[in-house]
Short mmCIF file of C-alpha atoms in Angstrom, two decimals:
data_model
loop_
_atom_site.label_atom_id
_atom_site.label_comp_id
_atom_site.label_asym_id
_atom_site.label_seq_id
_atom_site.Cartn_x
_atom_site.Cartn_y
_atom_site.Cartn_z
CA MET A 1 36.05 40.16 -71.28
CA ARG A 2 33.92 39.65 -74.40
CA CYS A 3 30.45 38.14 -74.65
CA GLN A 4 30.62 34.47 -75.60
CA HIS A 5 28.07 35.02 -78.40
CA CYS A 6 29.40 38.26 -79.92
CA ASP A 7 32.23 40.81 -79.66
CA LYS A 8 30.51 43.18 -77.25
CA PRO A 9 31.85 43.55 -73.70
CA ALA A 10 30.35 41.03 -71.28
CA VAL A 11 28.38 42.57 -68.42
CA VAL A 12 27.05 39.36 -66.88
CA HIS A 13 29.47 36.76 -65.53
CA GLU A 14 28.18 33.47 -64.10
CA VAL A 15 30.06 30.44 -62.85
CA LEU A 16 27.94 27.30 -62.81
CA ILE A 17 29.09 24.11 -61.12
CA LYS A 18 27.13 21.04 -62.19
CA ASN A 19 28.15 17.47 -61.30
CA GLY A 20 31.54 18.81 -60.24
CA LYS A 21 32.08 20.42 -63.66
CA ARG A 22 32.66 24.15 -63.77
CA THR A 23 31.18 26.22 -66.60
CA GLU A 24 31.60 29.95 -67.05
CA VAL A 25 29.00 32.14 -68.77
CA HIS A 26 29.88 35.62 -70.03
CA LEU A 27 27.14 37.65 -71.74
CA CYS A 28 26.74 41.14 -73.14
CA GLU A 29 23.68 43.19 -72.24
CA THR A 30 21.75 42.07 -75.36
CA HIS A 31 22.44 38.37 -74.95
CA ALA A 32 21.87 38.56 -71.20
CA ALA A 33 18.44 40.06 -71.92
CA GLU A 34 17.74 37.28 -74.45
CA ALA A 35 18.69 34.71 -71.84
CA GLY A 36 16.29 36.37 -69.43
CA VAL A 37 19.03 37.64 -67.10
CA PRO A 38 18.25 41.10 -65.71
CA VAL A 39 21.36 43.26 -66.07
CA THR A 40 20.65 46.53 -64.29
CA LEU A 41 18.57 46.07 -61.21
CA HIS A 42 19.68 49.15 -59.39
CA GLN A 43 20.67 52.40 -61.04
CA PRO A 44 22.75 55.11 -59.49
CA ILE A 45 21.16 58.56 -59.48
CA ASN A 46 23.60 59.98 -62.04
CA GLN A 47 22.69 57.24 -64.50
CA LEU A 48 19.00 57.86 -63.91
CA LEU A 49 19.58 61.57 -64.44
CA SER A 50 21.33 61.01 -67.75
CA GLN A 51 18.42 58.85 -68.88
CA LEU A 52 16.02 61.59 -67.88
CA VAL A 53 17.71 63.89 -70.40
CA ASN A 54 16.88 61.41 -73.12
CA VAL A 55 13.24 60.99 -72.17
CA SER A 56 12.42 64.69 -71.78
CA PRO A 57 9.19 65.60 -73.58
CA ALA A 58 9.70 66.92 -77.12
CA GLY A 59 8.05 70.23 -76.23
CA ALA A 60 10.69 70.96 -73.61
CA LYS A 61 13.31 71.35 -76.32
CA ALA A 62 11.64 74.43 -77.81
CA SER A 63 12.12 76.70 -74.79
CA PRO A 64 14.65 75.13 -72.46
CA ALA A 65 15.40 78.33 -70.51
CA LYS A 66 11.79 79.16 -69.71
CA ALA A 67 10.79 75.57 -68.95
CA GLN A 68 13.67 75.10 -66.52
CA PRO A 69 12.38 74.70 -62.96
CA THR A 70 14.38 76.75 -60.45
CA CYS A 71 14.39 76.58 -56.65
CA SER A 72 13.14 79.92 -55.35
CA THR A 73 15.02 79.46 -52.06
CA CYS A 74 18.55 78.66 -53.18
CA GLY A 75 18.43 79.45 -56.90
CA LEU A 76 19.46 75.95 -58.06
CA THR A 77 18.04 75.00 -61.46
CA PHE A 78 16.98 71.47 -62.21
CA ALA A 79 19.59 71.44 -65.01
CA GLN A 80 22.30 72.15 -62.44
CA PHE A 81 21.02 69.33 -60.28
CA ARG A 82 20.98 67.06 -63.33
CA ASN A 83 24.68 67.79 -63.87
CA SER A 84 25.85 67.43 -60.29
CA GLY A 85 23.30 65.09 -58.66
CA ILE A 86 23.40 67.43 -55.64
CA LEU A 87 20.49 69.57 -54.42
CA GLY A 88 20.96 73.07 -53.02
CA CYS A 89 18.63 73.19 -50.02
CA PRO A 90 15.82 71.30 -48.27
CA ASP A 91 13.20 73.22 -50.28
CA CYS A 92 14.55 71.73 -53.54
CA TYR A 93 12.79 68.50 -52.55
CA ASP A 94 9.40 70.27 -52.67
CA ILE A 95 10.11 72.55 -55.62
CA PHE A 96 11.49 69.80 -57.89
CA GLU A 97 9.12 67.16 -56.53
CA GLN A 98 7.51 66.42 -59.89
CA ASN A 99 10.82 65.61 -61.58
CA LEU A 100 12.65 64.36 -58.53
CA GLY A 101 10.00 62.02 -57.11
CA PRO A 102 10.26 59.34 -59.83
CA LEU A 103 14.08 59.49 -59.71
CA ILE A 104 14.18 59.02 -55.96
CA GLU A 105 11.72 56.16 -56.26
CA LYS A 106 13.93 54.40 -58.82
CA ALA A 107 17.14 55.04 -56.87
CA HIS A 108 15.58 53.56 -53.73
CA ALA A 109 14.12 50.38 -55.23
CA GLY A 110 10.58 51.75 -55.49
CA ALA A 111 10.33 53.29 -52.01
CA VAL A 112 8.17 56.42 -51.87
CA SER A 113 8.34 57.50 -48.26
CA HIS A 114 10.48 57.44 -45.13
CA THR A 115 10.33 54.68 -42.54
CA GLY A 116 12.36 54.70 -39.37
CA LYS A 117 13.93 57.23 -37.06
CA VAL A 118 12.33 60.65 -36.59
CA PRO A 119 14.49 63.34 -34.99
CA GLN A 120 13.47 64.04 -31.40
CA ARG A 121 12.85 67.71 -32.01
CA ALA A 122 11.09 67.16 -35.33
CA GLY A 123 8.70 64.56 -33.88
CA GLY A 124 6.63 67.21 -32.16
CA ASN A 125 8.17 70.26 -33.77
CA LEU A 126 8.22 69.49 -37.45
CA ASP A 127 5.63 72.14 -38.28
CA LEU A 128 7.56 74.61 -36.15
CA GLN A 129 10.73 73.73 -38.06
CA LEU A 130 8.98 74.29 -41.39
CA LEU A 131 7.55 77.61 -40.12
CA ARG A 132 11.00 78.72 -39.01
CA GLN A 133 12.49 77.85 -42.41
CA ARG A 134 9.73 79.81 -44.15
CA LEU A 135 10.16 82.86 -41.91
CA VAL A 136 13.95 82.84 -42.37
CA ARG A 137 13.44 82.72 -46.13
CA GLU A 138 10.91 85.58 -46.06
CA LEU A 139 13.22 87.60 -43.80
CA ASP A 140 16.10 87.21 -46.27
CA GLU A 141 13.79 88.26 -49.12
CA ALA A 142 12.55 91.29 -47.17
CA VAL A 143 16.11 92.43 -46.37
CA ALA A 144 17.17 91.92 -49.99
CA ALA A 145 14.20 94.01 -51.15
CA GLU A 146 14.99 96.66 -48.50
CA GLN A 147 11.53 96.15 -46.93
CA TYR A 148 12.81 96.87 -43.44
CA GLU A 149 9.46 97.19 -41.66
CA ARG A 150 8.39 93.81 -42.98
CA ALA A 151 11.81 92.39 -42.06
CA ALA A 152 11.44 93.72 -38.51
CA ARG A 153 8.01 92.08 -38.17
CA LEU A 154 9.40 88.77 -39.44
CA ARG A 155 12.39 89.01 -37.07
CA ASP A 156 10.04 89.65 -34.12
CA ARG A 157 7.95 86.69 -35.16
CA LEU A 158 11.07 84.49 -35.30
CA LEU A 159 12.13 85.65 -31.84
CA THR A 160 8.80 84.54 -30.41
CA LEU A 161 9.32 80.97 -31.64
CA PRO A 162 10.60 78.49 -29.04
CA GLU A 163 14.39 78.34 -28.61
CA SER A 164 16.25 76.45 -31.32
CA GLY A 165 19.91 75.75 -31.95
CA CYS A 166 19.50 76.77 -35.57
CA SER A 167 17.30 79.81 -35.27
CA PRO A 168 18.71 83.07 -36.61
CA ALA A 169 18.49 84.46 -33.07
CA THR A 170 21.37 82.21 -32.06
CA GLY A 171 23.07 81.67 -35.39
CA ILE A 172 23.45 84.82 -37.48
CA GLY A 173 26.53 86.89 -36.90
CA GLU A 174 28.48 84.24 -35.08
CA ILE A 175 31.33 83.15 -37.29
CA GLU A 176 34.14 81.09 -36.00
CA GLY A 177 36.56 78.47 -37.24
CA ALA A 178 37.06 74.94 -35.97
CA MET B 1 46.97 67.45 -34.64
CA ARG B 2 47.19 64.90 -31.85
CA LEU B 3 46.72 61.39 -33.23
CA ALA B 4 48.22 58.13 -32.01
CA PRO B 5 50.75 56.58 -34.41
CA ASN B 6 48.41 53.62 -34.90
CA GLY B 7 44.68 53.50 -35.45
CA PRO B 8 41.94 51.86 -33.39
CA LEU B 9 41.78 48.86 -35.68
CA LEU B 10 45.25 47.69 -34.76
CA ASP B 11 45.07 46.28 -31.27
CA GLU B 12 41.73 44.56 -31.59
CA ALA B 13 40.70 42.28 -34.44
CA GLY B 14 37.01 41.98 -33.59
CA PRO B 15 34.56 39.18 -34.45
CA ASP B 16 34.90 37.30 -37.77
CA SER B 17 38.16 39.15 -38.42
CA ASP B 18 39.44 36.46 -40.80
CA VAL B 19 37.11 38.06 -43.39
CA VAL B 20 35.70 41.27 -41.85
CA LEU B 21 38.32 43.95 -41.20
CA SER B 22 35.94 46.59 -39.95
CA SER B 23 32.33 47.69 -39.62
CA ARG B 24 31.24 51.24 -40.29
CA VAL B 25 28.01 53.16 -39.78
CA ARG B 26 27.66 56.60 -41.30
CA LEU B 27 24.76 59.01 -40.85
CA ALA B 28 24.13 62.03 -43.08
CA ARG B 29 22.41 65.01 -41.42
CA ASN B 30 21.77 68.65 -42.33
CA LEU B 31 20.86 71.51 -40.05
CA ALA B 32 17.48 73.13 -40.62
CA GLY B 33 17.41 76.76 -41.72
CA PHE B 34 20.56 76.51 -43.86
CA PRO B 35 21.10 75.64 -47.53
CA PHE B 36 23.05 72.44 -48.14
CA VAL B 37 26.84 72.80 -48.11
CA ASN B 38 27.28 73.35 -51.87
CA LYS B 39 24.92 76.36 -51.79
CA ALA B 40 25.96 77.67 -48.38
CA THR B 41 28.03 80.84 -48.17
CA VAL B 42 31.40 80.81 -46.44
CA ALA B 43 29.77 82.60 -43.47
CA GLN B 44 27.02 79.97 -43.28
CA ARG B 45 29.60 77.18 -43.37
CA HIS B 46 31.42 78.83 -40.45
CA GLN B 47 28.06 79.14 -38.66
CA VAL B 48 27.40 75.41 -39.11
CA ILE B 49 30.83 74.57 -37.66
CA GLY B 50 30.21 76.93 -34.75
CA LEU B 51 26.78 75.47 -33.99
CA VAL B 52 28.11 71.90 -34.00
CA GLN B 53 31.05 72.90 -31.80
CA ARG B 54 28.61 74.23 -29.20
CA VAL B 55 26.62 70.96 -29.09
CA GLY B 56 29.12 69.50 -26.64
CA LEU B 57 30.04 66.42 -28.67
CA GLU B 58 32.71 65.66 -26.07
CA SER B 59 29.99 64.25 -23.80
CA THR B 60 29.35 61.42 -26.27
CA LEU B 61 32.70 61.25 -28.09
CA GLY B 62 34.68 61.41 -24.85
CA THR B 63 36.99 63.80 -23.03
CA GLY B 64 39.98 64.57 -25.20
CA THR B 65 38.00 64.74 -28.44
CA VAL B 66 40.25 66.13 -31.18
CA TRP B 67 38.92 68.93 -33.38
CA VAL B 68 40.69 69.43 -36.68
CA ASN B 69 40.09 72.51 -38.77
CA LEU B 70 40.85 71.18 -42.24
CA MET B 71 41.53 74.67 -43.56
CA HIS B 72 44.58 74.76 -41.31
CA ALA B 73 45.67 71.11 -41.57
CA THR B 74 48.58 70.28 -43.88
CA SER B 75 48.00 68.01 -46.88
CA LYS B 76 50.01 65.28 -45.10
CA GLU B 77 47.76 65.52 -42.02
CA ARG B 78 44.66 65.36 -44.19
CA GLN B 79 46.03 62.33 -46.04
CA LEU B 80 46.78 60.67 -42.68
CA LEU B 81 43.14 61.11 -41.67
CA VAL B 82 41.99 59.57 -44.97
CA GLU B 83 44.34 56.60 -44.54
CA ARG B 84 42.99 56.17 -41.01
CA HIS B 85 39.45 56.22 -42.50
CA LEU B 86 38.52 59.12 -40.20
CA ILE B 87 37.58 61.49 -43.02
CA SER B 88 36.56 61.04 -46.64
CA ARG B 89 38.69 62.06 -49.60
CA GLN B 90 36.05 64.68 -50.42
CA LEU B 91 36.48 66.36 -47.02
CA ALA B 92 40.27 66.15 -47.32
CA GLU B 93 40.31 67.75 -50.76
CA GLY B 94 37.74 70.53 -50.21
CA ASP B 95 38.73 74.20 -50.11
CA THR B 96 36.03 75.74 -47.91
CA PRO B 97 35.47 75.89 -44.13
CA ARG B 98 35.22 72.30 -42.92
CA ALA B 99 36.20 70.39 -39.83
CA VAL B 100 36.16 67.02 -38.14
CA ALA B 101 35.73 65.98 -34.52
CA ILE B 102 37.45 62.71 -33.62
CA SER B 103 36.82 60.70 -30.46
CA PRO B 104 39.94 59.90 -28.39
CA ASP B 105 39.70 56.21 -29.31
CA GLU B 106 39.30 57.20 -33.00
CA ARG B 107 36.20 55.07 -33.33
CA ILE B 108 33.84 57.99 -33.88
CA SER B 109 34.33 60.94 -36.19
CA VAL B 110 31.98 63.77 -37.08
CA MET B 111 32.74 65.44 -40.39
CA ILE B 112 31.34 68.95 -40.79
CA ASN B 113 30.62 70.49 -44.21
CA GLU B 114 31.41 67.47 -46.34
CA GLU B 115 28.59 66.86 -48.85
CA ASP B 116 26.14 67.28 -45.95
CA HIS B 117 26.50 69.53 -42.92
CA LEU B 118 27.17 66.50 -40.73
CA ARG B 119 28.50 63.06 -41.48
CA LEU B 120 28.65 61.01 -38.28
CA GLN B 121 30.78 57.91 -38.54
CA VAL B 122 31.48 55.00 -36.21
CA LEU B 123 34.24 52.57 -37.23
CA LEU B 124 34.82 49.38 -35.25
CA PRO B 125 37.11 46.39 -35.87
CA GLY B 126 35.60 43.13 -37.18
CA GLN B 127 31.87 42.55 -37.53
CA GLN B 128 30.36 44.89 -34.96
CA LEU B 129 27.65 46.65 -36.95
CA GLU B 130 25.11 46.47 -34.16
CA ASP B 131 27.42 48.19 -31.69
CA ALA B 132 28.45 50.72 -34.36
CA LEU B 133 24.81 51.62 -35.07
CA SER B 134 24.05 51.97 -31.40
CA ARG B 135 27.00 54.36 -30.91
CA ALA B 136 26.09 56.33 -34.04
CA ASN B 137 22.55 56.74 -32.73
CA SER B 138 23.85 58.05 -29.40
CA VAL B 139 25.88 60.75 -31.15
CA ASP B 140 22.96 61.54 -33.46
CA ASP B 141 20.60 61.86 -30.48
CA ALA B 142 23.06 64.19 -28.76
CA VAL B 143 23.15 66.41 -31.86
CA GLU B 144 19.38 66.33 -32.36
CA THR B 145 18.76 67.29 -28.74
CA LYS B 146 20.55 70.57 -29.37
CA LEU B 147 20.03 71.31 -33.07
CA ASP B 148 17.12 71.10 -35.50
CA VAL B 149 17.92 68.88 -38.45
CA SER B 150 16.30 69.03 -41.88
CA PHE B 151 13.57 66.45 -41.97
CA SER B 152 10.35 65.95 -43.91
CA ARG B 153 7.51 63.61 -43.12
CA ARG B 154 7.62 62.16 -46.62
CA TRP B 155 11.33 62.01 -47.42
CA GLY B 156 12.78 61.61 -43.94
CA TYR B 157 16.22 63.14 -43.29
CA LEU B 158 16.88 65.56 -46.16
CA THR B 159 20.32 65.18 -47.70
CA ALA B 160 22.18 67.06 -50.42
CA CYS B 161 22.23 63.97 -52.65
CA PRO B 162 18.85 62.24 -52.94
CA THR B 163 20.62 58.86 -52.87
CA ASN B 164 21.04 59.36 -49.09
CA VAL B 165 17.56 60.68 -48.33
CA GLY B 166 15.34 58.79 -45.87
CA CYS B 167 17.16 57.32 -42.91
CA GLY B 168 20.41 58.82 -44.26
CA ILE B 169 22.37 55.83 -43.10
CA ARG B 170 25.07 53.73 -44.71
CA LEU B 171 26.09 50.50 -43.08
CA SER B 172 29.26 49.04 -44.49
CA VAL B 173 31.75 46.29 -43.88
CA MET B 174 35.34 46.16 -45.14
CA LEU B 175 35.90 42.62 -46.32
CA HIS B 176 39.09 40.77 -47.16
CA LEU B 177 38.13 38.49 -50.06
CA PRO B 178 41.39 37.11 -51.51
CA ALA B 179 40.07 33.59 -52.10
CA LEU B 180 37.00 34.80 -53.99
CA ARG B 181 39.35 36.89 -56.13
CA MET B 182 41.74 33.97 -56.76
CA THR B 183 38.95 31.56 -57.65
CA GLY B 184 37.37 34.11 -59.99
CA GLU B 185 34.13 34.13 -58.02
CA ILE B 186 34.32 37.80 -57.10
CA GLU B 187 32.30 38.90 -60.15
CA ARG B 188 29.50 36.61 -59.05
CA VAL B 189 29.58 38.23 -55.62
CA ARG B 190 29.47 41.67 -57.22
CA ARG B 191 26.43 40.66 -59.23
CA ALA B 192 24.66 39.16 -56.21
CA ALA B 193 25.45 42.36 -54.29
CA LYS B 194 23.91 44.43 -57.06
CA GLU B 195 20.72 42.38 -56.92
CA LEU B 196 20.55 43.06 -53.18
CA HIS B 197 20.96 46.83 -53.85
CA LEU B 198 24.42 46.87 -52.31
CA ALA B 199 27.41 48.91 -53.46
CA VAL B 200 30.79 47.17 -53.67
CA ARG B 201 33.69 49.60 -53.54
CA GLY B 202 37.44 49.64 -52.94
CA PHE B 203 39.56 50.25 -49.85
CA TYR B 204 38.94 54.00 -49.69
CA GLY B 205 35.25 53.92 -50.58
CA GLU B 206 33.69 55.65 -53.57
CA GLY B 207 35.86 55.72 -56.67
CA SER B 208 38.66 53.62 -55.20
CA ASP B 209 40.08 50.26 -56.31
CA SER B 210 39.90 46.98 -54.47
CA THR B 211 43.57 47.26 -53.45
CA GLY B 212 44.76 44.24 -51.50
CA ASP B 213 41.53 42.30 -52.19
CA LEU B 214 39.73 44.61 -49.77
CA TYR B 215 36.13 45.42 -50.63
CA GLN B 216 33.74 47.78 -48.92
CA VAL B 217 30.14 46.55 -49.13
CA SER B 218 27.39 49.02 -48.23
CA ASN B 219 23.64 49.57 -48.65
CA GLN B 220 22.47 51.84 -51.45
CA VAL B 221 18.82 52.14 -50.50
CA THR B 222 18.11 54.56 -47.64
CA LEU B 223 14.45 55.40 -48.26
CA GLY B 224 11.61 53.17 -47.10
CA VAL B 225 13.90 51.14 -44.86
CA SER B 226 14.55 51.78 -41.19
CA GLU B 227 17.94 51.61 -39.50
CA ASN B 228 16.91 48.39 -37.82
CA ASP B 229 15.70 46.83 -41.11
CA LEU B 230 19.09 47.53 -42.63
CA LEU B 231 20.93 46.21 -39.59
CA GLU B 232 18.93 43.00 -39.69
CA GLN B 233 19.57 42.56 -43.43
CA PHE B 234 23.30 43.04 -42.95
CA CYS B 235 23.76 41.04 -39.77
CA GLN B 236 21.36 38.18 -40.49
CA ARG B 237 21.75 37.71 -44.23
CA ILE B 238 24.30 39.72 -46.17
CA VAL B 239 27.45 39.65 -44.04
CA PRO B 240 27.15 36.01 -42.90
CA ARG B 241 26.59 34.95 -46.52
CA LEU B 242 29.62 36.87 -47.80
CA ILE B 243 31.78 35.49 -44.97
CA ASP B 244 30.57 32.00 -45.82
CA TYR B 245 31.35 32.43 -49.58
CA GLU B 246 34.89 33.57 -48.79
CA ARG B 247 35.47 30.75 -46.31
CA GLN B 248 34.17 28.19 -48.85
CA ALA B 249 36.52 29.62 -51.48
CA ARG B 250 39.41 29.38 -49.00
CA ARG B 251 38.57 25.71 -48.40
CA LEU B 252 38.50 25.20 -52.18
CA LEU B 253 41.98 26.72 -52.46
CA GLU B 254 43.22 24.42 -49.70
CA GLN B 255 42.26 21.45 -51.84
CA SER B 256 45.32 22.32 -53.96
CA PRO B 257 47.74 22.93 -51.09
CA THR B 258 50.94 23.10 -53.13
CA THR B 259 49.54 25.72 -55.50
CA LEU B 260 48.21 27.75 -52.59
CA ASP B 261 51.40 27.49 -50.53
CA ASP B 262 53.43 28.46 -53.58
CA ARG B 263 51.42 31.68 -53.90
CA LEU B 264 51.65 32.46 -50.18
CA HIS B 265 55.38 31.78 -49.88
CA ARG B 266 56.18 33.68 -53.07
CA ALA B 267 54.41 36.69 -51.56
CA MET B 268 56.33 36.19 -48.34
CA GLY B 269 59.58 35.84 -50.28
CA VAL B 270 59.12 39.15 -52.10
CA LEU B 271 58.05 40.98 -48.92
CA ARG B 272 61.13 39.68 -47.08
CA SER B 273 63.54 40.45 -49.92
CA ALA B 274 62.41 43.47 -51.92
CA ARG B 275 64.36 46.72 -51.65
CA LEU B 276 61.79 48.95 -53.33
CA MET B 277 58.05 48.57 -53.01
CA GLY B 278 55.08 50.61 -54.26
CA ILE B 279 51.87 50.79 -52.25
CA ASP B 280 49.81 48.67 -54.69
CA GLU B 281 52.32 45.83 -54.68
CA ALA B 282 52.61 46.02 -50.88
CA MET B 283 48.83 45.83 -50.45
CA LYS B 284 48.56 42.89 -52.87
CA LEU B 285 51.33 40.89 -51.18
CA LEU B 286 50.24 41.75 -47.64
CA SER B 287 46.76 40.57 -48.63
CA ARG B 288 48.28 37.22 -49.64
CA ILE B 289 50.14 36.73 -46.38
CA ARG B 290 47.08 37.83 -44.42
CA LEU B 291 45.25 34.95 -46.10
CA GLY B 292 48.14 32.62 -45.21
CA ALA B 293 48.08 33.74 -41.58
CA CYS B 294 44.29 33.30 -41.32
CA LEU B 295 44.58 29.78 -42.71
CA GLY B 296 47.47 28.94 -40.37
CA ARG B 297 49.71 28.23 -43.37
CA LEU B 298 52.27 30.92 -42.52
CA PRO B 299 52.94 30.24 -38.84
CA ASP B 300 55.64 32.93 -38.60
CA VAL B 301 53.19 35.68 -39.52
CA ASP B 302 50.90 37.13 -36.90
CA LEU B 303 47.78 39.03 -37.91
CA ARG B 304 48.55 42.05 -35.76
CA THR B 305 51.76 42.61 -37.71
CA VAL B 306 49.87 42.38 -41.00
CA ARG B 307 47.24 44.84 -39.72
CA ARG B 308 50.01 47.23 -38.69
CA LEU B 309 51.79 46.94 -42.05
CA LEU B 310 48.58 47.42 -44.05
CA LEU B 311 48.17 50.75 -42.25
CA GLN B 312 51.78 51.90 -41.94
CA ALA B 313 52.67 51.11 -45.54
CA GLN B 314 50.28 53.90 -46.60
CA PRO B 315 52.16 56.99 -47.83
CA ALA B 316 51.20 59.53 -45.12
CA HIS B 317 51.74 57.01 -42.31
CA LEU B 318 55.12 56.12 -43.76
CA GLN B 319 56.10 59.79 -43.98
CA LEU B 320 55.03 60.27 -40.37
CA ALA B 321 57.02 57.24 -39.20
CA MET B 322 60.14 58.40 -41.08
CA GLY B 323 59.76 61.90 -39.67
CA SER B 324 60.91 63.55 -42.89
CA GLU B 325 59.57 64.53 -46.30
CA LEU B 326 60.36 61.67 -48.68
CA GLY B 327 60.24 61.53 -52.47
CA GLU B 328 58.48 58.71 -54.32
CA ASP B 329 61.59 56.51 -54.64
CA GLN B 330 62.59 57.11 -51.02
CA LEU B 331 59.06 56.15 -49.97
CA ARG B 332 59.28 52.89 -51.91
CA GLU B 333 62.62 52.13 -50.28
CA ALA B 334 61.35 53.02 -46.78
CA ARG B 335 58.26 50.87 -47.31
CA ALA B 336 60.30 47.86 -48.44
CA THR B 337 62.67 48.26 -45.48
CA MET B 338 59.87 48.60 -42.93
CA ILE B 339 58.09 45.50 -44.24
CA ARG B 340 61.28 43.46 -44.52
CA GLU B 341 62.28 44.28 -40.95
CA ALA B 342 58.81 43.50 -39.61
CA LEU B 343 58.64 40.10 -41.30
CA THR B 344 62.18 38.79 -40.70
#
């Protein structure tokens, strides 16, 4: 449907009933803005991401490869996230925080932090969970770099942590189907 | 795969079923110590499945919980699960290790390795969001007792897509809004929904059309709101208002009874006479007679039959009922025959 004031597609559709008489209003984005009707109140993350491309600082254009933030844990680049809208691992939230924070805030109507349920085990064990994630990451790095003594120390440290369903002590090496 | 021929939404209509077909609560969770699914190796994806299998979901989902390894399921079985709303299209179409656990009553399903490691879903007939949330929380608690999930103090439950971060919960209702569609008011509802940060989608969720005047309305904001805040918004304000709009529109249609009855009986006439019928046409016409049955204007039609046809007219269900592999034309013929026989 076209805007009633021009040929552009209408994005706002209103039906007004006054004194039993029905009037329809169809406006494009420009005329809706002129009439004071907000058009986009909530933006999906992909739309926000595409806008981010357009508002990147001019300096970023000169050396896109070097300026590209990359997650050191999973290897995801921010450009890859911008294309897919999907992060690679929990650490991406910290590593991309500067770019991601404003996007999350917009996608969640201005919210900046979590309210509500906290997982039972994380309530008292959140720091432990973070420590475990860090040790697992360092262990992987040590193995990849063939630093076996360091890897053994990290493994021993992990084994001393309280039992967890996700710890490498119970997880690694066990592969099975559904 | 052991599934009953009919789904859980067939025998029970649930509260406010003239407008609300079903209520769904879905939680997104990821296990700590693993990358998200898209960056996980095949071995890590198997590990995630193995860890979830050892949680003992049967204690909350019930004895007789069905586990389906989607790598081994046929495309018809996967499509059946999508039509039954037990798995998402994304899980059905993936090509890596992934699975689903389904409660014996098919009201709870736990998808493993969809976009997130875990997607817990509770689906109940009619408006039963409160009960659905309570059941979802029970399953979530059972998982969290055994496994560490990715969580940060600032962002809450960490999810692969930041649109789900925070409480990681989506509440949704599947609404039948034929009168709002007929009166042209549906665009106004869409706009109001947008202002309330709600997503309005089609029958099969994201990316699907509003086939049969069925709309799925869900929250988009998951950060800075608690599960109970969302529940209150949906149960106290959003759902009652949408139900009220649709009922008002139905009353408006009833002010022109001949026009309305003409539409309803024409739909009935085609359903009782057609020899070939595609799924879109079937959904559209069944939607019409569902409206007629709810308004008491088609006394021969009972709602249970319409519920059954809305499900069994779907391609995989129809194939299952016919017990043989049918081509597109044969499917259209089988669909028309099944509907005609059920309504005459």
